[in-house]
Amino acid sequence: MNREQTVTEGIAQGAAAGQRLEAEIARVMVGQRQVVREIVTALIAGGHVLVEGVPGLGKTLLVRALARAAGSRFNRIQFTPDLMPADITGHFMFERENKRFVVRKGPVFCHFLLADEINRAPAKTQSALLEAMQEQQVTIEGRTFPLERPFLVMATQNPVEQEGTYPLPQAQTDRFMFKVFITYPGEEEELHITRRVTHQAVGDALDLEAVRPVLTPDQVISLQETAAGLVVDDQITAYVVRIVRATREWNGVVMGAGPRGSIGLLRAARAMALLEGRGFVIPDDVKQVAPAVLRHRLILAADLHIEGYTPDHVLSELLASVDAPRT
Amino acid sequence: MDLDRIAIALRPRSPWEAMDLGFALARRSFRTLWLLWLVTALPVPVALLFLPGWFMPWGLLLTWWLKPLYEPFLLYWLSRSLFGETLPVSVVLRRWRRIAGTWLLPGLTWRRFHPDRSFLMPVFLLEGLTGAAGKKRIQVLGKGQGGAMWLTGLCFAVEMVLALSGFVLVQVFIPNELRWGAAADFLQRTGSIQVLAAAVLAMSLVGPLYVAAGFMLYISRRVDLEGWDIELGFRRMARRLAERRRRNLERIAALVLLACLCGPWCSPLRAAPLPEPEQARVLVQEILADKTFGHRETRYTWQRIAKEPGNDTAMGWLGTLLSMLGRATRSVYQALGALLRLWIGPLAVFCKMALLLAAGALLAWGLARYQGLRRRLPMGRGRGKKGAGPKVLFGMAVTPESLPGDIAAACRRLLDQDRPRQALALLYRASLSRLVHGHGLDIPASATEAECVRLVQRHRGRDQSDCFRLLTRVWLQTAYGHERPSRRELEQLIAAWSAGFAGEGA
C-alpha cells in the first residue's frame, strides 16, 4: 500500500468517523443538524466553540453527547460572579497525612469542558479559562500542567439576560474558533423532543444511554491530524485572506477579523472538507464555515445595531461580494 | 353664458372664500380633472424616460415648465362645467387648438413666472383677449385682487412638500435588505426617476386645485365688477313679477266673467254712506285715545358731548410746541406714506418675483445635484466595499473571443502536449463562457464552483447540467486537489462536452 492510498483511506475513515459522531449525537439531539455539524467541525479543527442560545435548548446535552460519542472525559463549570480562577484551573493544597503540598486539578483537566454562562464570571476568571484554551496548558503556583488532547471548550452565553454579566472582550471571543447559534426547534422537532424526554422518565436527568462511544481520544487526535494534512491550494488560502481582509474594509464594520480569523477559517474549512470526504479544500468549504468562524469577530457600527443588522447579514453580503478563486 | 344655469351661488366673496370654493369645485370633479391633467402631462415624463440619465434633472425642470400646457384643458372643462355642461375628456382634447391657442405662447414664456398665472389664464383663454385689449382687461380685473399670488405661493409650497414627502415615503419603505449589493445599485440608478415620479404625482394632485381656485378668483372678480348677482337677482324678480301679473290678469278676467254671468240676478252695488264730520271727529278721538296710539314714554340715554374749545391752551407754550411738533411729524409721515404707496406695490411685486425665481433656481440646482449629494452622504452602509466598484467578471477570461474556435480540438492538442490541466481549464472556461454568453446565465463573481453547478442545474437541461457537474468535479480535483486527471477521463469529458455544449456556439 503506497502513501497515496494510505492518505485516501485515512480521509475516508476520517469522513466516516465524523459522520458516525454526528449520527450518535443525533440519537439524543433532535434537529439542530447545522449546530451538530459545526461542533463536530470544531472538534476536528481543534477549535473551541462559543454557543449562544436561550436556556433549555440542549447545550449541555450536546456537549455531553459529543464527549460520550468521542469516548472522552466531560466536565461542566457553571460560571457565577464569585467563581475564582482556581476553581477552574485547580490549586495546591496541604496534605496533612503526608505533610506535603499536592495539586488538586480543576475541572479544566478534561477533554470536553462546558463553560456554562461564561459571561457571568468576572474578567479575571474568564481569562484563566481563555488562557488554558489558547495555551493548552495550565500553570498552578508556578508549575505548568499540559492539558490532555483533545481539548474542546464549549462556552455558552445567554443573549437575553444581560444584567449583571461581564461581556467577553473582543480579544477573548477571538480565541473561540466558532460562534454557534442554537435556535428553537421546529414544531415537529419539539413534539418529538417532548415525547422522547418524558417517555417513562422521572425528573430532568439527561439520558445519554442511547449514545455509544464510537471514537477514542486517540482517534479524535488522529482525525485532527488527518484534517491538518489535507491539501490546501494557494488560491484557497488567498480566498480565505481576501474574505477576512474584506471584513476590515466593509462599511458599517468598526472592527473586522484579525489574522487569527484567517487561521481559524482555513482550519475549519479543512475540517469541513474532511467531513465531506475530500482530501482537499474547495472554496465551498470556506464559504460554508465562514459565518460561524467570523460572526463573533466583527464589531458592527452602532447605527447598524440600531437598525437590527447582525454580523450574519453583513457576512452574507460580504461573501456574495468577494470573488471566489478561479485557478 | 347663461347665468341662470350657473352651478354656484352668486354673491360677493373675499379672495379666500373664492379659492375655497374653487377647491371645493375641484374636489367634486377631481377624477375628471386629474385624468385630463394626466392625459396631457404624462407623455412628457414618459418621453423623458427614453432620454439619457444625465438629462433627467433637466427633464424634471421641463415637465414643471410646461405646466401652462396642461392647465388650459382643465380650465376649459371647468368653465363649461360651471354652467352645467359636462364635457367628455375626449371632446376637450379634440378642441386643443381652440383651448390652448391664445394662452400657450405667453403662458410658456413671459407669463410663465407671473404670480397671478391662474387668474390671468381665464382672461386669455375664455375671453380670448390678447394684446392691448387683454392687458387692459387684466388691469381692470386685477385691480385690488391679491389672492392669486397667495394661491401660487401656497400651491408651490404644497407641491414641493408633497413631492419631497412622496420621495421620502418611497425611500422609507424600501427594505434595508434592498440597500445592499445589486439592488442598491439599481435604486441609485433609478433615483432620478423616483424623484421625477414623485414630482409628477405632486404636480398632478395640486394642478387641478390650482386651476379651479384661480378660475373661481376670476369668476368672483367678475361677479364683483359686473354685478352678476344683481343681474341674476333682477332676472329672478322680473320672472316673479311677470308670473304674478299673469296670475292677476287671470283673476280679473275670471271676476269679469263672473260679474257678467251673475248680473241679472244681483242687486246693483251701492257705496256705503260717508259719516258726518262730527261723527268722524268723535271716531278719530276714540281711536287716538286708545292705548296703542295714545301711549307716551320718556327715555333717557347718554350722549357724547364734544370737548369745549380752549382746553388745549391749558398747558401754555409747552402745549403749543408739542402740538406743532405733532403736526410736523404727522406731515412727514403722511409724505412718507404717500411715497411708499407709490413705490411699495411695484417693489413688493419685484421682491416676490425675485424670491420665486430664486426658489425655482434653487429647486433646479438641488435636483441636478441630488444624485451627487446622495453619493457623498456618509450613509455608506450596504454599498459594498469602501471605494470598490463592481467587478467585471471572475478572474478568468470567459469571453468567446478569448477562446479558440474548436474547443474540443484545442483540448486534444493540449492533451497530446501532455498538458492535461490546461486542457481541463480550457474546457471549464469554455463551459462557463457558453453558459454566461450563450445562455445568459448570471454567474456572480463570488459564486463558487458548487454554486455554479447548482445554478446550471436550476436553469439548464439535464444533459448540460450532468456534463457540467462531472466537469466541475474533475476540475475541483485537479485545481484544488492537485490530482492529475487521466487521459481517458479527459477524453470522456471532451466527448460529453462536445455533446452537451459544443453544438450551440457562444
Tab-separated table of C-alpha atoms in Angstrom, chain A residues 4 231-236 239 242 246 248-253 278-284 287 303-304 307 309 313-314 317-327, chain B residues 176-177 179-181 380-386 391 393-396 421 425 428 432 443-452 454 473 475-477 479-483:
chain	number	residue	atom	x	y	z
A	4	GLU	CA	-1.332	7.971	-1.560
A	231	VAL	CA	-4.239	19.663	0.502
A	232	VAL	CA	-4.869	23.374	0.552
A	233	ASP	CA	-4.234	25.194	-2.691
A	234	ASP	CA	-2.701	28.657	-2.556
A	235	GLN	CA	-5.823	30.037	-4.174
A	236	ILE	CA	-7.858	28.775	-1.222
A	239	TYR	CA	-9.529	33.354	-0.792
A	242	ARG	CA	-9.486	38.006	0.952
A	246	ALA	CA	-12.838	42.331	3.418
A	248	ARG	CA	-11.936	45.084	7.858
A	249	GLU	CA	-12.852	47.211	4.854
A	250	TRP	CA	-16.607	46.718	4.984
A	251	ASN	CA	-18.755	49.750	5.637
A	252	GLY	CA	-20.587	49.557	8.922
A	253	VAL	CA	-17.993	47.259	10.492
A	278	ARG	CA	-12.450	15.152	0.343
A	279	GLY	CA	-8.682	15.204	0.533
A	280	PHE	CA	-8.525	18.836	-0.464
A	281	VAL	CA	-10.261	22.054	0.425
A	282	ILE	CA	-12.531	23.815	-2.041
A	283	PRO	CA	-13.996	27.327	-1.853
A	284	ASP	CA	-17.366	25.948	-0.801
A	287	LYS	CA	-17.931	29.661	2.424
A	303	ASP	CA	-26.313	52.515	13.608
A	304	LEU	CA	-26.301	49.032	12.115
A	307	GLU	CA	-31.373	49.115	12.568
A	309	TYR	CA	-28.448	44.254	11.453
A	313	HIS	CA	-26.330	39.918	7.495
A	314	VAL	CA	-23.030	41.623	6.874
A	317	GLU	CA	-23.352	40.301	1.754
A	318	LEU	CA	-19.624	40.162	2.148
A	319	LEU	CA	-19.387	36.571	0.930
A	320	ALA	CA	-21.544	37.490	-2.039
A	321	SER	CA	-19.148	40.238	-2.980
A	322	VAL	CA	-15.742	38.592	-2.534
A	323	ASP	CA	-14.574	36.957	-5.736
A	324	ALA	CA	-14.276	33.199	-5.475
A	325	PRO	CA	-10.970	31.733	-6.628
A	326	ARG	CA	-10.726	30.537	-10.207
A	327	THR	CA	-7.449	28.789	-10.789
B	176	ASN	CA	-32.930	47.730	4.218
B	177	GLU	CA	-32.058	44.401	2.646
B	179	ARG	CA	-29.962	48.709	0.032
B	180	TRP	CA	-27.167	46.246	-0.395
B	181	GLY	CA	-25.380	44.950	-3.459
B	380	GLY	CA	-22.366	54.285	3.133
B	381	ARG	CA	-23.567	51.091	4.688
B	382	GLY	CA	-24.759	48.422	2.411
B	383	ARG	CA	-22.892	49.838	-0.514
B	384	GLY	CA	-20.214	47.215	-0.579
B	385	LYS	CA	-16.556	47.820	-0.151
B	386	LYS	CA	-15.331	51.304	0.502
B	391	LYS	CA	-16.068	43.681	-10.590
B	393	LEU	CA	-16.121	39.010	-14.079
B	394	PHE	CA	-14.454	36.342	-12.087
B	395	GLY	CA	-10.803	36.328	-12.886
B	396	MET	CA	-10.967	34.004	-15.832
B	421	ARG	CA	-4.555	20.621	-16.517
B	425	ALA	CA	-9.043	24.530	-17.629
B	428	TYR	CA	-14.120	24.569	-17.912
B	432	LEU	CA	-18.624	28.953	-18.370
B	443	ILE	CA	-22.975	33.838	-12.546
B	444	PRO	CA	-21.728	36.300	-9.937
B	445	ALA	CA	-18.034	36.671	-9.369
B	446	SER	CA	-18.449	35.381	-5.833
B	447	ALA	CA	-20.061	32.109	-6.909
B	448	THR	CA	-18.062	29.014	-6.080
B	449	GLU	CA	-17.840	26.016	-8.387
B	450	ALA	CA	-20.549	24.152	-6.472
B	451	GLU	CA	-22.807	27.196	-6.639
B	452	CYS	CA	-22.222	27.320	-10.397
B	454	ARG	CA	-26.480	24.463	-8.674
B	473	ARG	CA	-15.882	17.500	-10.077
B	475	TRP	CA	-11.844	20.334	-12.240
B	476	LEU	CA	-12.031	20.636	-8.435
B	477	GLN	CA	-9.846	17.554	-8.005
B	479	ALA	CA	-7.357	22.582	-9.366
B	480	TYR	CA	-7.599	22.237	-5.608
B	481	GLY	CA	-6.678	18.596	-5.010
B	482	HIS	CA	-3.626	18.791	-7.267
B	483	GLU	CA	-4.624	15.462	-8.780
